[in-house]
Amino acid sequence: MDRQLYLVRHAETMFNVKGLIQGWCDSPLTERGWEQARRAGAYLKRAGVAFDHAYASSLTRTQRTIECLTDLPYTCEDGLREWFFGTFEAEHSNLMFPKPWGDFFKRFGGEGQLEVRERMVATLTDIMRRPGHERVLAVSSGSSSREFLAEALGLADSTEVDLPGNCAIMVFAFDGERFALDRVITNDEQGR
């Protein structure tokens, strides 16, 4: 039987609302963000989803999110961090170069697209191959999750990925080698 990964995009933050580039910068969850995280946690509890392990990136916004999703202790993994945008960090998002970003941000001290994708895939593959990791919860960020999702869907171009909103739950099957998207539960669906 395949193992299951529940990958959640962090809840809404102040930078999301203000249209600022977050990357490795941190900003607090908004009231709406706290509500999104609580709704996702309540959904998982109602659905009877029990995790054996939980992981968040080393960014505070993912940690506050996971604390609303489970009572299970969690481990922080740098490999689950958002795309690093270099000197574009904390700038207004209207300065962003149009997608696909490719290696654009490398010129400004940031990461390239393949670096982000490979980092996310390697980190989550390593986690899922660990003993006793049958059903795992992980919380990451938007652009890094988009790259992981594109890889799981077999897409070279992540602009083809319709990334779900904040606190959406993406459920993947893992066969020991590859991830396959099973379903996505949006934050709106979690309240039903």
Coordinates of N, CA and C in Angstrom, one line a residue:
M1 N 0.8 -1.2 0.0 CA 0.0 0.0 0.0 C 0.9 1.3 0.0
D2 N 0.5 2.2 -0.8 CA 1.2 3.5 -0.9 C 1.1 4.3 0.4
R3 N 2.2 5.0 0.7 CA 2.2 5.9 1.8 C 1.5 7.2 1.4
Q4 N 1.0 8.0 2.4 CA 0.3 9.2 2.0 C 1.0 10.4 2.6
L5 N 1.1 11.5 1.7 CA 1.6 12.8 2.1 C 0.5 13.8 2.0
Y6 N 0.2 14.5 3.1 CA -0.7 15.6 3.1 C 0.1 16.9 3.2
L7 N 0.2 17.5 2.0 CA 1.0 18.8 1.9 C 0.0 20.0 2.0
V8 N 0.3 20.9 2.9 CA -0.6 22.0 3.1 C 0.2 23.3 2.9
R9 N -0.5 24.2 2.1 CA 0.1 25.5 1.9 C -0.3 26.3 3.2
H10 N 0.7 27.1 3.7 CA 0.5 27.9 4.9 C -0.7 28.8 4.8
A11 N -1.3 29.2 5.9 CA -2.4 30.1 6.0 C -2.0 31.5 5.6
E12 N -3.0 32.3 5.3 CA -2.8 33.7 4.8 C -2.0 34.5 5.8
T13 N -1.1 35.3 5.3 CA -0.2 36.2 6.1 C -0.5 37.7 5.8
M14 N 0.1 38.5 6.6 CA 0.0 39.9 6.4 C 0.7 40.3 5.0
F15 N 1.8 39.7 4.7 CA 2.5 39.9 3.4 C 1.6 39.5 2.3
N16 N 0.9 38.4 2.4 CA -0.1 38.0 1.3 C -1.1 39.1 1.1
V17 N -1.6 39.7 2.1 CA -2.6 40.7 2.0 C -2.0 42.0 1.4
K18 N -0.8 42.3 1.8 CA -0.2 43.6 1.4 C 0.4 43.4 0.0
G19 N 0.5 42.2 -0.5 CA 1.1 42.0 -1.8 C 2.6 42.1 -1.8
L20 N 3.2 41.7 -0.7 CA 4.7 41.7 -0.6 C 5.2 40.3 -0.8
I21 N 6.4 40.3 -1.4 CA 7.1 39.0 -1.7 C 7.6 38.4 -0.4
Q22 N 7.2 37.2 0.0 CA 7.6 36.7 1.3 C 8.9 35.9 1.2
G23 N 9.0 34.9 0.3 CA 10.1 34.1 0.3 C 10.6 33.6 1.6
W24 N 11.8 33.9 2.0 CA 12.3 33.5 3.3 C 12.0 34.5 4.4
C25 N 11.4 35.6 4.0 CA 11.0 36.6 5.1 C 9.8 36.0 5.7
D26 N 9.5 36.5 6.9 CA 8.3 36.0 7.6 C 7.4 37.1 7.9
S27 N 6.1 36.8 8.0 CA 5.1 37.8 8.4 C 4.0 37.0 9.2
P28 N 3.3 37.6 10.1 CA 2.4 36.9 10.9 C 1.1 36.5 10.1
L29 N 0.4 35.5 10.6 CA -0.8 35.1 10.0 C -1.8 36.2 10.3
T30 N -2.7 36.5 9.4 CA -3.8 37.4 9.6 C -4.9 36.7 10.3
E31 N -5.9 37.4 10.8 CA -7.1 36.8 11.4 C -7.7 35.8 10.5
R32 N -7.8 36.1 9.2 CA -8.4 35.2 8.2 C -7.5 34.0 8.1
G33 N -6.2 34.2 8.2 CA -5.2 33.1 8.2 C -5.4 32.1 9.3
W34 N -5.6 32.7 10.5 CA -5.8 31.8 11.7 C -7.1 31.0 11.5
E35 N -8.1 31.7 11.0 CA -9.4 30.9 10.7 C -9.2 29.8 9.7
Q36 N -8.5 30.1 8.6 CA -8.2 29.1 7.6 C -7.5 27.9 8.2
A37 N -6.5 28.1 9.0 CA -5.7 27.0 9.7 C -6.6 26.2 10.6
R38 N -7.4 27.0 11.4 CA -8.3 26.2 12.3 C -9.4 25.4 11.6
R39 N -9.9 25.9 10.5 CA -10.8 25.2 9.6 C -10.2 24.0 9.0
A40 N -9.0 24.1 8.6 CA -8.3 22.9 8.0 C -8.0 21.9 9.1
G41 N -7.6 22.3 10.3 CA -7.4 21.4 11.4 C -8.7 20.7 11.8
A42 N -9.8 21.4 11.8 CA -11.1 20.8 12.2 C -11.5 19.8 11.1
Y43 N -11.3 20.1 9.9 CA -11.6 19.2 8.8 C -10.9 17.9 9.0
L44 N -9.6 18.0 9.2 CA -8.7 16.8 9.3 C -9.2 15.9 10.5
K45 N -9.6 16.6 11.6 CA -10.1 15.9 12.8 C -11.5 15.2 12.5
R46 N -12.4 16.0 11.8 CA -13.7 15.4 11.5 C -13.5 14.2 10.5
A47 N -12.6 14.3 9.6 CA -12.3 13.2 8.6 C -11.6 12.0 9.2
G48 N -11.1 12.2 10.5 CA -10.5 11.1 11.2 C -9.1 10.8 10.6
V49 N -8.4 11.8 10.1 CA -7.1 11.7 9.5 C -6.1 11.7 10.7
A50 N -5.4 10.6 10.9 CA -4.3 10.6 11.9 C -3.0 10.4 11.3
F51 N -2.1 11.3 11.7 CA -0.7 11.3 11.1 C 0.3 10.6 12.1
D52 N 1.3 10.0 11.5 CA 2.3 9.4 12.3 C 3.5 10.4 12.5
H53 N 3.6 11.3 11.5 CA 4.7 12.3 11.6 C 4.2 13.6 11.0
A54 N 4.8 14.8 11.5 CA 4.4 16.1 11.0 C 5.7 16.9 10.8
Y55 N 5.7 17.7 9.7 CA 6.9 18.5 9.4 C 6.4 19.9 8.9
A56 N 7.2 20.9 9.2 CA 6.9 22.3 8.7 C 8.2 22.8 8.3
S57 N 8.2 23.9 7.5 CA 9.4 24.5 7.1 C 9.9 25.3 8.3
S58 N 11.1 25.8 8.2 CA 11.7 26.6 9.4 C 11.1 28.0 9.4
L59 N 10.1 28.3 8.6 CA 9.5 29.7 8.6 C 8.3 29.7 9.6
T60 N 8.2 30.7 10.3 CA 7.2 30.8 11.4 C 5.8 30.6 10.9
R61 N 5.5 31.1 9.7 CA 4.1 31.1 9.2 C 3.7 29.6 8.9
T62 N 4.6 28.7 8.6 CA 4.3 27.3 8.4 C 4.1 26.7 9.8
Q63 N 4.9 27.1 10.7 CA 4.8 26.5 12.1 C 3.5 26.9 12.8
R64 N 3.1 28.1 12.6 CA 1.8 28.5 13.2 C 0.6 27.8 12.6
T65 N 0.8 27.6 11.3 CA -0.3 26.8 10.5 C -0.3 25.4 11.0
I66 N 0.8 24.7 11.1 CA 0.8 23.3 11.5 C 0.3 23.1 12.9
E67 N 0.5 24.1 13.8 CA 0.0 24.0 15.2 C -1.5 24.0 15.3
C68 N -2.2 24.5 14.2 CA -3.6 24.5 14.2 C -4.1 23.2 13.5
L69 N -3.3 22.5 12.8 CA -3.7 21.3 12.1 C -3.6 20.0 12.9
T70 N -2.7 20.0 13.8 CA -2.5 18.7 14.6 C -1.9 19.0 16.0
D71 N -2.1 18.1 16.9 CA -1.5 18.2 18.2 C -0.1 17.5 18.2
L72 N 0.2 16.8 17.1 CA 1.4 16.0 17.0 C 2.6 16.9 17.1
P73 N 3.6 16.5 17.8 CA 4.9 17.3 17.7 C 5.4 17.3 16.2
Y74 N 6.0 18.4 15.8 CA 6.5 18.5 14.4 C 8.0 18.8 14.4
T75 N 8.6 18.5 13.3 CA 10.0 18.8 13.0 C 10.1 19.8 11.9
C76 N 11.0 20.8 12.1 CA 11.2 21.8 11.1 C 12.3 21.3 10.1
E77 N 12.0 21.5 8.8 CA 12.9 21.1 7.8 C 13.2 22.3 6.9
D78 N 14.4 22.8 6.8 CA 14.8 23.9 5.9 C 14.4 23.6 4.4
G79 N 14.4 22.3 4.0 CA 14.1 22.0 2.7 C 12.7 22.2 2.2
L80 N 11.8 22.5 3.2 CA 10.4 22.8 2.9 C 10.1 24.3 2.8
R81 N 11.2 25.1 2.9 CA 11.1 26.6 2.8 C 10.5 27.0 1.5
E82 N 10.0 28.2 1.4 CA 9.6 28.9 0.2 C 10.8 29.1 -0.7
W83 N 10.5 29.5 -1.9 CA 11.5 29.9 -2.9 C 12.2 31.1 -2.3
F84 N 13.5 31.2 -2.4 CA 14.3 32.3 -1.9 C 14.4 33.3 -3.1
F85 N 13.9 34.5 -2.9 CA 13.9 35.5 -4.0 C 15.0 36.6 -3.9
G86 N 16.0 36.3 -3.1 CA 17.2 37.2 -3.0 C 16.8 38.6 -2.6
T87 N 17.3 39.6 -3.3 CA 17.0 41.0 -3.0 C 15.6 41.5 -3.3
F88 N 14.8 40.6 -3.9 CA 13.4 40.9 -4.1 C 12.6 40.6 -2.8
E89 N 13.1 39.9 -1.9 CA 12.4 39.6 -0.6 C 11.9 40.9 0.0
A90 N 10.6 40.8 0.4 CA 9.9 41.9 1.1 C 9.6 43.1 0.2
E91 N 9.8 43.0 -1.1 CA 9.5 44.1 -2.0 C 8.0 43.8 -2.5
H92 N 7.4 44.8 -3.1 CA 6.1 44.7 -3.6 C 6.0 43.7 -4.7
S93 N 5.0 42.8 -4.8 CA 4.9 41.8 -5.8 C 4.8 42.3 -7.2
N94 N 4.4 43.6 -7.4 CA 4.4 44.1 -8.7 C 5.7 44.2 -9.4
L95 N 6.8 44.1 -8.6 CA 8.2 44.1 -9.1 C 8.6 42.7 -9.7
M96 N 7.8 41.7 -9.4 CA 8.1 40.3 -9.8 C 8.2 40.2 -11.3
F97 N 9.2 39.5 -11.7 CA 9.4 39.1 -13.1 C 8.3 38.2 -13.6
P98 N 7.7 38.3 -14.8 CA 6.7 37.4 -15.2 C 7.1 35.9 -15.2
K99 N 6.2 35.0 -14.9 CA 6.5 33.6 -14.9 C 6.6 33.1 -16.3
P100 N 7.4 32.1 -16.6 CA 8.2 31.3 -15.7 C 9.4 32.0 -15.2
W101 N 9.8 31.9 -14.0 CA 10.9 32.6 -13.4 C 12.2 32.0 -13.7
G102 N 12.3 30.7 -14.0 CA 13.5 30.0 -14.3 C 14.6 30.4 -13.3
D103 N 15.7 30.9 -13.9 CA 16.9 31.4 -13.1 C 16.9 32.9 -12.8
F104 N 15.8 33.6 -13.1 CA 15.8 35.0 -12.9 C 16.3 35.5 -11.6
F105 N 15.9 34.9 -10.5 CA 16.2 35.4 -9.2 C 17.7 35.0 -8.7
K106 N 18.3 34.1 -9.5 CA 19.7 33.8 -9.1 C 20.6 35.0 -9.3
R107 N 20.3 35.9 -10.3 CA 21.0 37.1 -10.5 C 21.0 38.1 -9.3
F108 N 20.0 37.9 -8.5 CA 19.8 38.8 -7.3 C 20.0 38.0 -6.0
G109 N 20.8 36.9 -6.1 CA 21.1 36.2 -4.8 C 20.1 35.2 -4.4
G110 N 19.1 34.9 -5.2 CA 18.0 34.0 -4.9 C 18.2 32.6 -5.5
E111 N 17.2 31.8 -5.5 CA 17.2 30.5 -6.1 C 16.6 30.4 -7.5
G112 N 17.1 29.4 -8.2 CA 16.5 29.1 -9.5 C 15.4 28.1 -9.4
Q113 N 14.5 28.1 -10.4 CA 13.4 27.2 -10.4 C 13.7 25.7 -10.1
L114 N 14.7 25.2 -10.8 CA 15.0 23.8 -10.7 C 15.6 23.5 -9.3
E115 N 16.3 24.5 -8.7 CA 16.8 24.3 -7.4 C 15.7 24.2 -6.4
V116 N 14.7 25.0 -6.5 CA 13.5 24.9 -5.6 C 12.8 23.6 -5.8
R117 N 12.6 23.2 -7.0 CA 11.9 22.0 -7.3 C 12.7 20.8 -6.8
E118 N 13.9 20.7 -7.1 CA 14.8 19.6 -6.6 C 14.9 19.6 -5.1
R119 N 14.9 20.7 -4.4 CA 15.0 20.8 -3.0 C 13.7 20.2 -2.4
M120 N 12.6 20.7 -2.9 CA 11.3 20.2 -2.3 C 11.1 18.7 -2.6
V121 N 11.4 18.2 -3.8 CA 11.2 16.8 -4.1 C 12.2 15.9 -3.2
A122 N 13.4 16.4 -3.1 CA 14.4 15.6 -2.4 C 14.0 15.6 -0.9
T123 N 13.6 16.7 -0.3 CA 13.2 16.7 1.1 C 12.0 15.8 1.3
L124 N 11.0 16.0 0.5 CA 9.7 15.2 0.8 C 10.0 13.7 0.5
T125 N 10.8 13.4 -0.5 CA 11.1 12.0 -0.8 C 11.9 11.4 0.4
D126 N 12.8 12.1 0.9 CA 13.6 11.6 2.1 C 12.7 11.4 3.3
I127 N 11.8 12.4 3.5 CA 10.9 12.2 4.7 C 10.0 11.0 4.5
M128 N 9.4 10.8 3.3 CA 8.5 9.7 3.1 C 9.1 8.3 3.1
R129 N 10.4 8.3 2.9 CA 11.1 7.0 2.9 C 11.6 6.6 4.3
R130 N 11.4 7.5 5.2 CA 11.8 7.2 6.6 C 10.9 6.1 7.2
P131 N 11.5 5.2 8.1 CA 10.7 4.2 8.7 C 9.5 4.7 9.4
G132 N 8.3 4.1 9.3 CA 7.2 4.5 10.1 C 6.4 5.7 9.6
H133 N 6.8 6.1 8.4 CA 6.2 7.3 7.8 C 5.1 6.9 6.8
E134 N 4.0 6.5 7.3 CA 2.9 6.0 6.5 C 1.9 7.1 6.1
R135 N 1.6 8.0 7.0 CA 0.8 9.1 6.7 C 1.4 10.4 7.3
V136 N 1.9 11.2 6.5 CA 2.7 12.4 6.9 C 2.0 13.7 6.6
L137 N 2.1 14.6 7.5 CA 1.6 16.0 7.3 C 2.8 16.9 7.1
A138 N 2.8 17.7 6.1 CA 3.9 18.7 5.9 C 3.3 20.0 5.5
V139 N 3.8 21.1 6.0 CA 3.4 22.5 5.7 C 4.5 23.2 5.0
S140 N 4.2 23.8 3.9 CA 5.2 24.6 3.1 C 4.5 25.8 2.6
S141 N 5.0 26.4 1.5 CA 4.6 27.7 1.0 C 4.1 27.6 -0.4
G142 N 3.6 28.7 -1.0 CA 3.0 28.7 -2.3 C 3.9 28.3 -3.5
S143 N 5.0 29.0 -3.7 CA 5.8 28.8 -4.9 C 6.6 27.5 -4.8
S144 N 7.0 27.1 -3.6 CA 7.7 25.8 -3.4 C 6.7 24.7 -3.6
S145 N 5.5 24.8 -3.1 CA 4.5 23.8 -3.3 C 4.1 23.6 -4.8
R146 N 4.1 24.8 -5.5 CA 3.7 24.7 -6.9 C 4.8 23.9 -7.7
E147 N 6.1 24.1 -7.3 CA 7.1 23.3 -8.0 C 7.0 21.9 -7.7
F148 N 6.7 21.5 -6.4 CA 6.5 20.1 -6.1 C 5.3 19.5 -6.8
L149 N 4.2 20.2 -6.8 CA 3.0 19.8 -7.5 C 3.3 19.6 -9.0
A150 N 4.0 20.5 -9.6 CA 4.3 20.4 -11.0 C 5.1 19.1 -11.3
E151 N 6.1 18.8 -10.4 CA 6.9 17.6 -10.6 C 6.0 16.4 -10.4
A152 N 5.1 16.3 -9.4 CA 4.2 15.2 -9.2 C 3.3 15.0 -10.4
L153 N 2.9 16.1 -11.0 CA 2.0 16.0 -12.2 C 2.8 15.7 -13.5
G154 N 4.1 15.7 -13.4 CA 4.9 15.5 -14.6 C 5.0 16.7 -15.6
L155 N 4.9 17.9 -15.0 CA 4.9 19.1 -15.8 C 6.2 19.8 -15.7
A156 N 6.9 20.1 -16.8 CA 8.1 20.9 -16.7 C 7.9 22.3 -16.4
D157 N 6.7 22.8 -16.9 CA 6.4 24.2 -16.7 C 5.3 24.4 -15.6
S158 N 5.8 24.9 -14.5 CA 4.9 25.0 -13.3 C 3.8 26.1 -13.5
T159 N 3.9 26.9 -14.5 CA 2.9 27.9 -14.8 C 1.6 27.2 -15.2
E160 N 1.7 25.9 -15.6 CA 0.5 25.2 -16.0 C -0.3 24.6 -14.7
V161 N 0.3 24.8 -13.5 CA -0.2 24.3 -12.3 C -1.2 25.3 -11.7
D162 N -2.4 24.9 -11.4 CA -3.4 25.7 -10.7 C -3.2 25.5 -9.2
L163 N -2.3 26.3 -8.6 CA -2.0 26.1 -7.2 C -3.2 26.5 -6.3
P164 N -3.6 25.6 -5.5 CA -4.7 25.9 -4.6 C -4.4 27.0 -3.6
G165 N -5.4 27.6 -3.0 CA -5.2 28.7 -2.1 C -4.6 28.3 -0.7
N166 N -4.4 29.4 0.1 CA -3.9 29.2 1.4 C -4.7 28.1 2.2
C167 N -3.9 27.2 2.9 CA -4.5 26.2 3.7 C -5.2 25.1 2.9
A168 N -5.0 25.0 1.6 CA -5.5 23.9 0.9 C -4.7 22.7 1.2
I169 N -5.3 21.5 1.2 CA -4.7 20.3 1.6 C -4.5 19.5 0.3
M170 N -3.3 19.2 -0.1 CA -3.0 18.4 -1.3 C -2.6 17.0 -0.8
V171 N -3.3 16.0 -1.2 CA -3.0 14.6 -0.7 C -2.3 13.8 -1.9
F172 N -1.2 13.3 -1.5 CA -0.4 12.5 -2.5 C -0.2 11.1 -2.0
A173 N -0.2 10.2 -3.0 CA 0.3 8.8 -2.7 C 1.7 8.7 -3.1
F174 N 2.5 8.0 -2.3 CA 3.9 7.8 -2.5 C 4.2 6.3 -2.5
D175 N 4.8 5.9 -3.7 CA 5.1 4.5 -3.8 C 6.5 4.1 -3.5
G176 N 7.2 5.0 -2.9 CA 8.6 4.7 -2.6 C 9.6 5.4 -3.6
E177 N 9.0 5.8 -4.8 CA 9.8 6.4 -5.8 C 9.2 7.8 -6.2
R178 N 7.9 7.7 -6.5 CA 7.2 8.8 -7.1 C 6.0 9.2 -6.3
F179 N 5.6 10.5 -6.4 CA 4.4 11.0 -5.8 C 3.3 11.1 -6.9
A180 N 2.1 10.8 -6.5 CA 0.9 11.0 -7.4 C -0.1 11.8 -6.6
L181 N -0.6 12.8 -7.2 CA -1.7 13.6 -6.6 C -3.0 12.8 -6.6
D182 N -3.5 12.7 -5.4 CA -4.8 11.9 -5.2 C -6.0 12.9 -5.2
R183 N -5.9 14.0 -4.4 CA -7.0 14.9 -4.4 C -6.5 16.2 -3.7
V184 N -7.3 17.3 -3.9 CA -7.0 18.6 -3.3 C -8.3 19.0 -2.5
I185 N -8.1 19.3 -1.3 CA -9.3 19.8 -0.5 C -9.0 21.3 -0.2
T186 N -9.8 22.2 -0.9 CA -9.6 23.6 -0.7 C -10.1 24.0 0.7
N187 N -9.7 25.2 1.1 CA -10.2 25.7 2.4 C -11.7 25.9 2.4
D188 N -12.3 26.3 1.3 CA -13.8 26.4 1.3 C -14.4 25.0 1.5
E189 N -13.9 24.0 0.9 CA -14.5 22.6 1.0 C -14.3 22.1 2.4
Q190 N -13.3 22.6 3.1 CA -13.1 22.1 4.5 C -14.2 22.5 5.5
G191 N -14.8 23.5 5.2 CA -15.9 24.0 6.1 C -17.2 23.3 5.9
R192 N -17.3 22.5 4.9 CA -18.6 21.9 4.6 C -18.8 20.6 5.5

